[in-house]
Each structure stands twice: as C-alpha cells, then as structure tokens.
XYZ file of C-alpha atoms in Angstrom:
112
model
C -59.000 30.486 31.397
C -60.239 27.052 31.683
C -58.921 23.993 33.558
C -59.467 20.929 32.085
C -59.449 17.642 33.660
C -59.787 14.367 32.048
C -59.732 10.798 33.850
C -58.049 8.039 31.034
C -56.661 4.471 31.157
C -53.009 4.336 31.985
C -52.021 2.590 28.919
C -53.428 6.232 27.231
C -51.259 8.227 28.663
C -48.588 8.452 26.225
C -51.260 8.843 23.128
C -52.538 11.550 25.081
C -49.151 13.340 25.878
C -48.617 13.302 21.887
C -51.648 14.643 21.263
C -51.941 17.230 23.682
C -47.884 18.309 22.723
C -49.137 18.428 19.158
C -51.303 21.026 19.871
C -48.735 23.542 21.768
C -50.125 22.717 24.855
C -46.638 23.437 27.199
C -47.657 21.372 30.704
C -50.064 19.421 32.597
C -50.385 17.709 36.140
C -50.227 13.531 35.778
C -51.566 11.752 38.834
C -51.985 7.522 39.654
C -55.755 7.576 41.167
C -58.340 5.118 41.465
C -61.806 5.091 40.942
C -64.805 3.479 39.079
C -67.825 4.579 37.454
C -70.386 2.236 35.391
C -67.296 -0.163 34.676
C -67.974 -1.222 38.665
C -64.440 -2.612 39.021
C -63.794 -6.250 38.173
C -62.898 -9.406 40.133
C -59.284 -11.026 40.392
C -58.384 -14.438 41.329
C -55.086 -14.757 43.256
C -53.669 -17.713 45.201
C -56.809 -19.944 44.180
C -59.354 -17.067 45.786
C -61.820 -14.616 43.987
C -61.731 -10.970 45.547
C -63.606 -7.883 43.891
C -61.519 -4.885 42.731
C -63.807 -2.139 43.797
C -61.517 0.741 42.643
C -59.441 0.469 38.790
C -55.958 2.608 38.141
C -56.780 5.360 36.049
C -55.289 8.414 35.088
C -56.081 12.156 36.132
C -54.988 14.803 33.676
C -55.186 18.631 35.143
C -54.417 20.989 32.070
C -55.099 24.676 32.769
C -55.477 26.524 29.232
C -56.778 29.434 27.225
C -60.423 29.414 27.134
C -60.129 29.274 22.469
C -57.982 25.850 23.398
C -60.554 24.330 24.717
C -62.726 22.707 22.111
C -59.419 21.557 20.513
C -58.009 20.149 23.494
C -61.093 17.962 24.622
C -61.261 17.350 20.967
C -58.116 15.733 21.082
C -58.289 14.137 24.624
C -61.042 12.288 23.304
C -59.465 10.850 20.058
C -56.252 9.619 21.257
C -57.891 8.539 24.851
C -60.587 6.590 23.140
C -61.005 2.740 22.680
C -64.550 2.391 22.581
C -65.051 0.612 25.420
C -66.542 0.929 28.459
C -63.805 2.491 31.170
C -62.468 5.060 28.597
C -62.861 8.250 31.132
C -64.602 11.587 31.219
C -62.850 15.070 30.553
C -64.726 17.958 32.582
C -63.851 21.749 31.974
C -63.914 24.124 34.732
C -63.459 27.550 35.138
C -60.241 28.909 36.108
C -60.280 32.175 37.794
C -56.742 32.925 38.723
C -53.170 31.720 37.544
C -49.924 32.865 38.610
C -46.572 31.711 38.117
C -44.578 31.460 41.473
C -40.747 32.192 40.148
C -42.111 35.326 38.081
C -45.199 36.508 39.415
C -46.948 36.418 36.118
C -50.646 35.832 36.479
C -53.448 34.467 34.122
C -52.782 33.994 30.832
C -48.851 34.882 31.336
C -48.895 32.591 33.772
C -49.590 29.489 31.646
C-alpha cells in the first residue's frame, strides 16, 4: 500500500476529484494549508499599503491506495492538476505500512 500525497492550487480541486473518481479511487483526505516553495509568495496591496504574502492557499490531497494504482493515480494528479505554471504542486508517494478500518476492523488492503 502506498499513500499518496499531492499539494495543488485550490481552483484544481474539483479537476482533480474527477479525475481521481474516474479512476475508482473511493476516498481521500482534503485539507486548506499554506505554504510556498520556489513561487516565494507574492505581494498584496490593501488600503493603499504593500505587504508580502509569505505563505499561498494550497491544497493537500492524502490518498492511501494499492501499490498497482499508483502510477495511474500520480499520472492523473498531474494532468488534471497541471497549468504549466509555476505554483502547480508536488505529489510524493510514501509507503503505507498499515490500514485498518475502525467500524469493521478490516486492515490493509480491505481496509481501503
């Protein structure tokens, strides 16, 4: 098992969702974070006064799957999260050692 995580712009969400659904995938975990990378943030002017926006809204994605998913899933992560410019995210795969499924007690594979 593999857990994938994948950092996208908010307005991707949705295209992501549809792809990922597409593809049988049955859940994931959506949170709001913040963060920046070589995009540096950005500056804002409000009320007439410049101010730097260290950290940007993005998007975390935590999809635990079958380790043959994989390749498919990043595959289509990266289409329908992709704009071509700079900001777009990063997708990393990690191992997942254990699953289980609280109501049932199911674990690994079962579990998902």
């Amino acid at each position: 098992m593999k857990l994938v995580s994948a950092i996208i712009k908010p307005f991707k969400l949705d295209d992501v969702r549809e792809a990922i659904a597409g593809m049988g995938i049955e859940g994931m975990t959506v949170t709001e974070v913040k963060g920046f990378g070589r995009q540096k943030g950005h500056t804002e002017l409000y009320r007439g006064a410049e101010y730097q926006v260290d950290f940007l809204p993005k998007i975390k994605l935590d999809i635990a799957t079958r380790e043959e998913n994989v390749e498919h899933l990043v595959e289509a992560i990266i289409k329908a999260a992709h704009t071509g410019k700079i900001g777009d995210g990063k997708i990393f795969v990690i191992d997942l050692e254990q699953a289980v499924r609280i109501r049932t007690g199911e674990t690994d594979d079962e579990a998902l």
